[in-house]
Amino acid sequence: MSYWQLRLAFYREAITSMRETLQQLGMAVVVFFQVALPAVFLFFLVGLGQLAEPSNSLAHYSAWLSGYGILIYGLLRFQRHAILGTAVKYWDSSLPIPESQRQLTTLVLSIVAGNVFLILPIGLLCYLFLTHIPESLSMIGIRQLWPLLITCLWGIQVSLLALHRQTFPVVSLIFVPLSLVFLADESMGSYWLLVLFIVPILTSFIREQRFSVSPKIYFLWQLFIRYQQVHWQGLLLRFIALALCSLFFYNLIANVSSITRIWVLLFAVFVTATLAATVQFSLINFRARYQYFLMSLPIEASMINVQLLLVVIFTGFVFVLVSSSFIGSHWLFYLVWLLFYFLGLWSVSRFKQRFFIPLIALFGVFGTIVNFMPTAFMSV
């Protein structure tokens, strides 16, 4: 057995053992793959196809690359120990294997872990460059391929951050892309995107320090927020899915007819409200972990339910606010969204992993109404 086959076997074994961890993320990962991943993948393909459009604004490029970077980071970070083989690192270091071979194996495993989200941009760039070599070497060709080139460099850079940086790179993945959206000079075009590649290199020389705050807890909702900070992967995954799905539906709504727009809006409500309803899984896990502590508190069970209800209301408010800012702000949109959201909360408590069945049934009901009365929803 070769060294590559050994590392691949350890990678597969580590991924298999992570299934229990997936369930502990409040089922957000399951929902992400069942409901949101098709929309995220379509958004990825749409954004990838628009990267070579010179008419797109820098804000468009920055927003797309920001979501793409967070997606790659979350995907690689979750598989970090499996890719690096940290469970067998001491045994691995004792093998008479050149360091270059180890690095190459890690690179290939990273590509396997990144799947199409890493392979497609690199493959598309190589295809366009090799099939248009004379044009690609000209200034016009460089200008056309520049956003796609930065996407490939950005994906590789974020992969390195996910594998080797201990803390979440807030500056590189959050602050810098947002700064480009508001501060970059449009006269320089997409060349401003080079900042996305340079900043992570510069910040790698800064010593990392974990930011830790341990405030006193006076209310139950503060304890739940603390619980979410510890289990941040599920929360981050929800917001990534929400942002990418909202951007995808926003781009799709702008390019379809009025009748099709109604169906897109209905599907957008279904996806975003379903993602928001997965907060109920976190509440269930929270109650299960702290059940004896909650029983010992000198407060009534109704008061505990009220405080957790405030968490549910606040989560729904944030999700519907983000969704409406991209998709629509009509009163009927809010009404249908809240109906899907509260049905999802009830369904999670009642049906657990099969919670999406009542939501699909409700989607079918609204689909039937739209089919027979499309004009009633034209104003949405």
XYZ file of C-alpha atoms in Angstrom:
380
model
C 0.000 0.000 0.000
C 1.379 3.412 -1.027
C 1.569 6.493 1.209
C -1.294 8.091 -0.731
C -3.513 5.060 -0.168
C -2.734 5.148 3.573
C -3.611 8.829 3.898
C -6.776 8.351 1.834
C -7.800 5.417 4.068
C -7.259 7.554 7.197
C -9.250 10.371 5.593
C -12.199 8.094 4.857
C -12.074 6.627 8.355
C -12.049 10.091 9.926
C -15.005 11.245 7.800
C -16.950 8.139 8.822
C -16.298 8.768 12.517
C -17.500 12.390 12.120
C -21.098 11.320 11.458
C -21.890 11.566 15.149
C -20.435 15.080 15.181
C -22.698 16.006 12.269
C -25.728 15.061 14.323
C -24.504 17.208 17.212
C -24.545 20.350 15.066
C -28.281 20.699 15.618
C -29.086 18.957 12.322
C -28.111 22.144 10.481
C -25.718 20.195 8.268
C -28.436 17.696 7.378
C -30.822 20.477 6.434
C -28.056 22.241 4.528
C -27.434 19.226 2.318
C -31.101 18.264 1.949
C -32.574 21.681 1.282
C -30.021 24.432 0.755
C -27.161 22.722 -1.067
C -28.940 22.624 -4.468
C -29.563 26.371 -4.242
C -26.010 27.030 -3.049
C -24.592 24.919 -5.869
C -26.738 26.689 -8.471
C -25.701 30.058 -7.058
C -22.084 28.917 -7.289
C -22.517 27.977 -10.948
C -24.318 31.227 -11.770
C -21.670 33.306 -10.031
C -18.876 31.338 -11.677
C -20.386 31.960 -15.090
C -20.582 35.724 -14.450
C -16.993 36.193 -13.293
C -15.737 36.971 -16.766
C -18.378 39.630 -17.375
C -16.592 43.016 -17.454
C -19.891 44.837 -16.878
C -20.258 43.460 -13.351
C -19.458 45.866 -10.533
C -16.729 45.391 -7.972
C -19.399 45.088 -5.270
C -20.857 42.117 -7.166
C -17.477 40.399 -7.377
C -16.673 41.100 -3.719
C -20.020 39.829 -2.442
C -19.740 36.639 -4.473
C -16.144 35.986 -3.427
C -16.986 36.673 0.217
C -19.698 34.024 0.241
C -17.477 31.662 -1.730
C -14.605 32.123 0.735
C -16.778 31.422 3.784
C -18.228 28.356 2.062
C -14.775 26.956 1.264
C -13.546 27.760 4.770
C -16.450 25.950 6.428
C -16.153 22.963 4.106
C -12.397 22.523 4.624
C -12.381 23.486 8.294
C -14.880 20.804 9.158
C -12.659 18.183 7.467
C -9.404 19.652 8.741
C -8.328 16.788 11.018
C -9.265 14.229 8.380
C -7.234 16.026 5.689
C -4.143 16.585 7.849
C -4.345 13.163 9.490
C -3.829 14.641 12.959
C -4.913 11.386 14.629
C -1.817 9.645 13.200
C 0.553 12.609 12.877
C 3.254 11.120 15.132
C 3.184 7.834 13.276
C 3.156 9.716 9.983
C 6.185 11.796 10.956
C 8.161 8.620 11.629
C 7.717 7.315 8.085
C 10.661 7.723 5.681
C 8.577 9.908 3.358
C 9.876 13.132 1.774
C 8.147 16.269 3.039
C 7.259 17.214 -0.522
C 5.253 13.999 -0.859
C 3.376 14.763 2.353
C 2.529 18.252 1.128
C 1.410 16.929 -2.255
C -0.803 14.326 -0.583
C -2.363 16.993 1.639
C -2.980 19.150 -1.436
C -4.780 16.348 -3.272
C -6.864 15.496 -0.179
C -7.807 19.184 0.107
C -9.048 19.134 -3.474
C -11.015 15.955 -2.735
C -12.527 17.600 0.363
C -13.321 20.828 -1.503
C -14.984 18.833 -4.263
C -16.538 20.813 -7.121
C -16.224 24.110 -5.246
C -12.451 23.968 -5.730
C -12.212 21.904 -8.903
C -14.653 23.881 -11.078
C -12.972 27.344 -10.845
C -9.500 25.904 -11.436
C -10.738 23.675 -14.250
C -12.652 26.520 -15.909
C -9.628 28.820 -15.706
C -7.329 26.196 -17.241
C -9.864 25.470 -19.988
C -10.351 29.121 -20.941
C -6.619 29.826 -20.837
C -5.567 26.797 -22.904
C -8.313 27.180 -25.517
C -7.651 30.911 -25.989
C -3.901 31.172 -25.487
C -3.235 34.136 -27.829
C -6.139 36.164 -26.439
C -5.415 35.155 -22.826
C -1.924 36.633 -22.973
C -3.202 40.039 -24.109
C -4.373 42.814 -21.795
C -7.990 42.229 -22.802
C -7.657 38.526 -22.030
C -6.037 39.217 -18.665
C -8.849 41.644 -17.830
C -11.425 38.996 -18.723
C -9.760 36.175 -16.773
C -8.691 38.286 -13.796
C -11.827 37.737 -11.609
C -11.688 33.991 -12.297
C -7.956 33.899 -11.503
C -8.561 35.729 -8.222
C -11.327 33.223 -7.436
C -8.883 30.330 -7.804
C -6.226 32.091 -5.715
C -8.855 33.032 -3.140
C -10.082 29.435 -2.880
C -6.528 28.142 -2.390
C -5.727 30.869 0.143
C -8.884 30.232 2.169
C -8.134 26.493 2.102
C -4.743 27.179 3.690
C -6.403 29.369 6.319
C -8.906 26.623 7.107
C -6.195 23.982 7.480
C -3.446 25.865 9.300
C -4.906 28.895 11.092
C -6.153 28.237 14.603
C -8.726 31.026 14.877
C -11.434 32.170 12.483
C -9.931 34.772 10.067
C -12.465 37.541 10.656
C -10.344 40.208 8.930
C -9.744 38.161 5.783
C -13.198 36.649 5.332
C -15.496 39.346 6.731
C -13.968 42.829 7.062
C -11.886 42.968 3.873
C -14.667 41.828 1.452
C -17.125 44.252 3.073
C -14.566 47.056 2.812
C -14.147 46.336 -0.897
C -17.887 46.608 -1.399
C -18.017 50.135 0.058
C -14.504 51.600 -0.315
C -12.929 50.220 -3.467
C -12.418 52.474 -6.463
C -14.480 51.339 -9.465
C -12.065 53.098 -11.832
C -9.499 50.343 -11.190
C -12.061 47.682 -11.996
C -11.671 44.187 -10.647
C -7.940 44.628 -9.945
C -8.989 45.716 -6.455
C -9.787 42.045 -5.855
C -6.063 41.428 -5.461
C -6.501 42.814 -1.933
C -8.414 39.636 -1.067
C -5.306 37.619 -1.856
C -2.744 39.950 -0.263
C -4.444 40.583 3.096
C -4.400 36.941 4.309
C -0.666 36.826 3.540
C -0.032 39.987 5.536
C -2.211 38.923 8.464
C -0.410 35.567 8.663
C 2.509 37.387 10.308
C 0.255 38.673 13.103
C 0.319 36.577 16.231
C -3.054 34.982 16.837
C -4.793 35.567 20.133
C -8.092 34.018 21.044
C -10.740 36.523 22.009
C -12.502 35.144 25.043
C -15.164 36.862 27.099
C -16.847 35.225 30.083
C -19.596 37.600 31.227
C -21.853 36.880 34.137
C -25.038 35.098 33.127
C -28.259 36.482 34.570
C -30.810 35.159 32.062
C -31.398 31.799 30.424
C -31.107 33.222 26.925
C -27.553 34.328 27.780
C -26.691 30.723 28.596
C -28.107 29.642 25.250
C -26.013 32.275 23.429
C -22.954 30.953 25.258
C -23.921 27.449 24.146
C -24.145 28.663 20.543
C -20.697 30.257 20.804
C -19.236 26.901 21.757
C -21.131 25.145 18.953
C -20.480 27.861 16.384
C -20.142 25.520 13.387
C -23.863 24.932 13.047
C -24.649 28.622 13.472
C -22.031 29.636 10.900
C -23.347 27.043 8.456
C -26.891 28.383 8.795
C -25.839 31.947 8.031
C -23.657 30.851 5.094
C -26.579 28.940 3.634
C -28.938 31.880 4.227
C -26.593 34.423 2.604
C -25.778 32.295 -0.437
C -29.386 31.195 -0.969
C -30.637 34.783 -0.665
C -28.083 36.009 -3.207
C -28.963 33.154 -5.545
C -32.697 33.852 -5.383
C -32.061 37.584 -5.769
C -30.174 36.994 -9.028
C -32.766 34.479 -10.205
C -35.765 36.752 -9.516
C -34.213 39.551 -11.565
C -34.018 37.345 -14.677
C -37.375 35.526 -14.800
C -40.893 36.385 -15.877
C -43.580 37.591 -13.473
C -45.288 34.173 -13.298
C -42.038 32.321 -12.692
C -41.076 34.951 -10.139
C -43.970 33.843 -7.912
C -42.684 30.272 -7.854
C -39.125 31.432 -7.157
C -40.369 33.553 -4.243
C -42.354 30.629 -2.845
C -39.339 28.326 -3.041
C -37.137 31.036 -1.482
C -39.571 31.330 1.438
C -39.568 27.558 1.834
C -35.739 27.286 1.896
C -34.959 30.281 4.128
C -37.764 29.576 6.627
C -36.691 25.927 6.827
C -33.125 26.956 7.584
C -34.346 29.336 10.284
C -36.525 26.638 11.848
C -33.466 24.447 12.460
C -32.718 26.615 15.499
C -35.205 24.329 17.220
C -32.657 21.492 16.977
C -30.186 23.638 18.906
C -32.821 24.352 21.551
C -33.595 20.638 21.876
C -29.897 19.802 22.290
C -29.538 22.689 24.746
C -32.402 21.401 26.878
C -31.015 17.850 26.786
C -27.554 18.968 27.895
C -28.710 21.255 30.702
C -31.876 19.417 31.725
C -30.786 18.790 35.320
C -29.507 22.336 35.686
C -32.793 23.736 34.353
C -34.789 21.533 36.722
C -32.783 22.866 39.674
C -33.466 26.520 38.890
C -35.940 28.278 41.238
C -38.113 29.401 38.330
C -41.210 27.935 36.761
C -41.073 25.896 33.564
C -43.315 28.453 31.868
C -40.703 31.171 32.449
C -38.030 28.966 30.866
C -40.279 28.454 27.844
C -40.861 32.207 27.567
C -37.134 32.986 27.517
C -36.461 30.286 24.912
C -39.398 31.645 22.912
C -37.612 35.008 22.835
C -34.618 33.241 21.286
C -36.896 31.715 18.646
C -38.507 35.083 17.868
C -35.156 36.857 17.629
C -33.754 34.164 15.304
C -36.808 34.377 13.070
C -36.550 38.171 13.002
C -32.905 38.051 11.872
C -33.544 35.448 9.178
C -36.639 37.114 7.757
C -34.878 40.499 7.786
C -31.933 39.168 5.772
C -34.211 37.235 3.424
C -36.547 40.158 2.766
C -33.641 42.539 2.075
C -32.714 40.356 -0.910
C -35.956 38.691 -1.968
C -38.880 40.970 -1.132
C -40.546 43.073 1.549
C -44.245 42.661 0.777
C -46.602 41.956 3.691
C -47.680 38.705 2.036
C -44.036 37.588 1.933
C -43.722 38.105 5.696
C -47.003 36.317 6.358
C -46.120 33.220 4.311
C -42.562 33.181 5.671
C -43.731 33.245 9.289
C -46.230 30.490 8.558
C -43.464 28.260 7.188
C -41.176 29.215 10.082
C -43.554 28.394 12.939
C -44.713 25.226 11.204
C -41.062 24.230 10.921
C -40.482 24.867 14.632
C -43.459 22.704 15.557
C -42.482 20.037 13.043
C -38.925 19.783 14.412
C -40.293 19.167 17.911
C -42.851 16.672 16.638
C -41.128 14.761 13.835
C -37.377 15.377 14.476
C -35.394 14.328 11.353
C -38.573 14.103 9.230
C -39.591 17.658 10.068
C -39.512 18.759 6.420
C -42.513 16.577 5.480
C -45.174 19.039 6.806
C -43.217 21.890 5.216
C -43.289 20.149 1.850
C -47.029 19.597 2.285
C -47.516 23.308 3.021
C -45.413 24.147 -0.031
C -47.741 21.945 -2.084
C -50.782 23.771 -0.706
C -49.382 27.181 -1.614
C -48.247 25.830 -4.973
C -51.811 24.746 -5.720
C -53.117 28.188 -4.728
C -50.555 29.915 -6.935
C -51.426 27.610 -9.826
C -55.128 28.523 -9.700
C -54.804 32.183 -8.616
C -51.475 33.523 -9.915
C -52.786 37.088 -10.287
C -53.402 37.314 -6.531
C -49.634 37.130 -5.950
C -48.494 39.425 -8.770
C -47.874 42.336 -6.386
C -45.454 40.394 -4.175
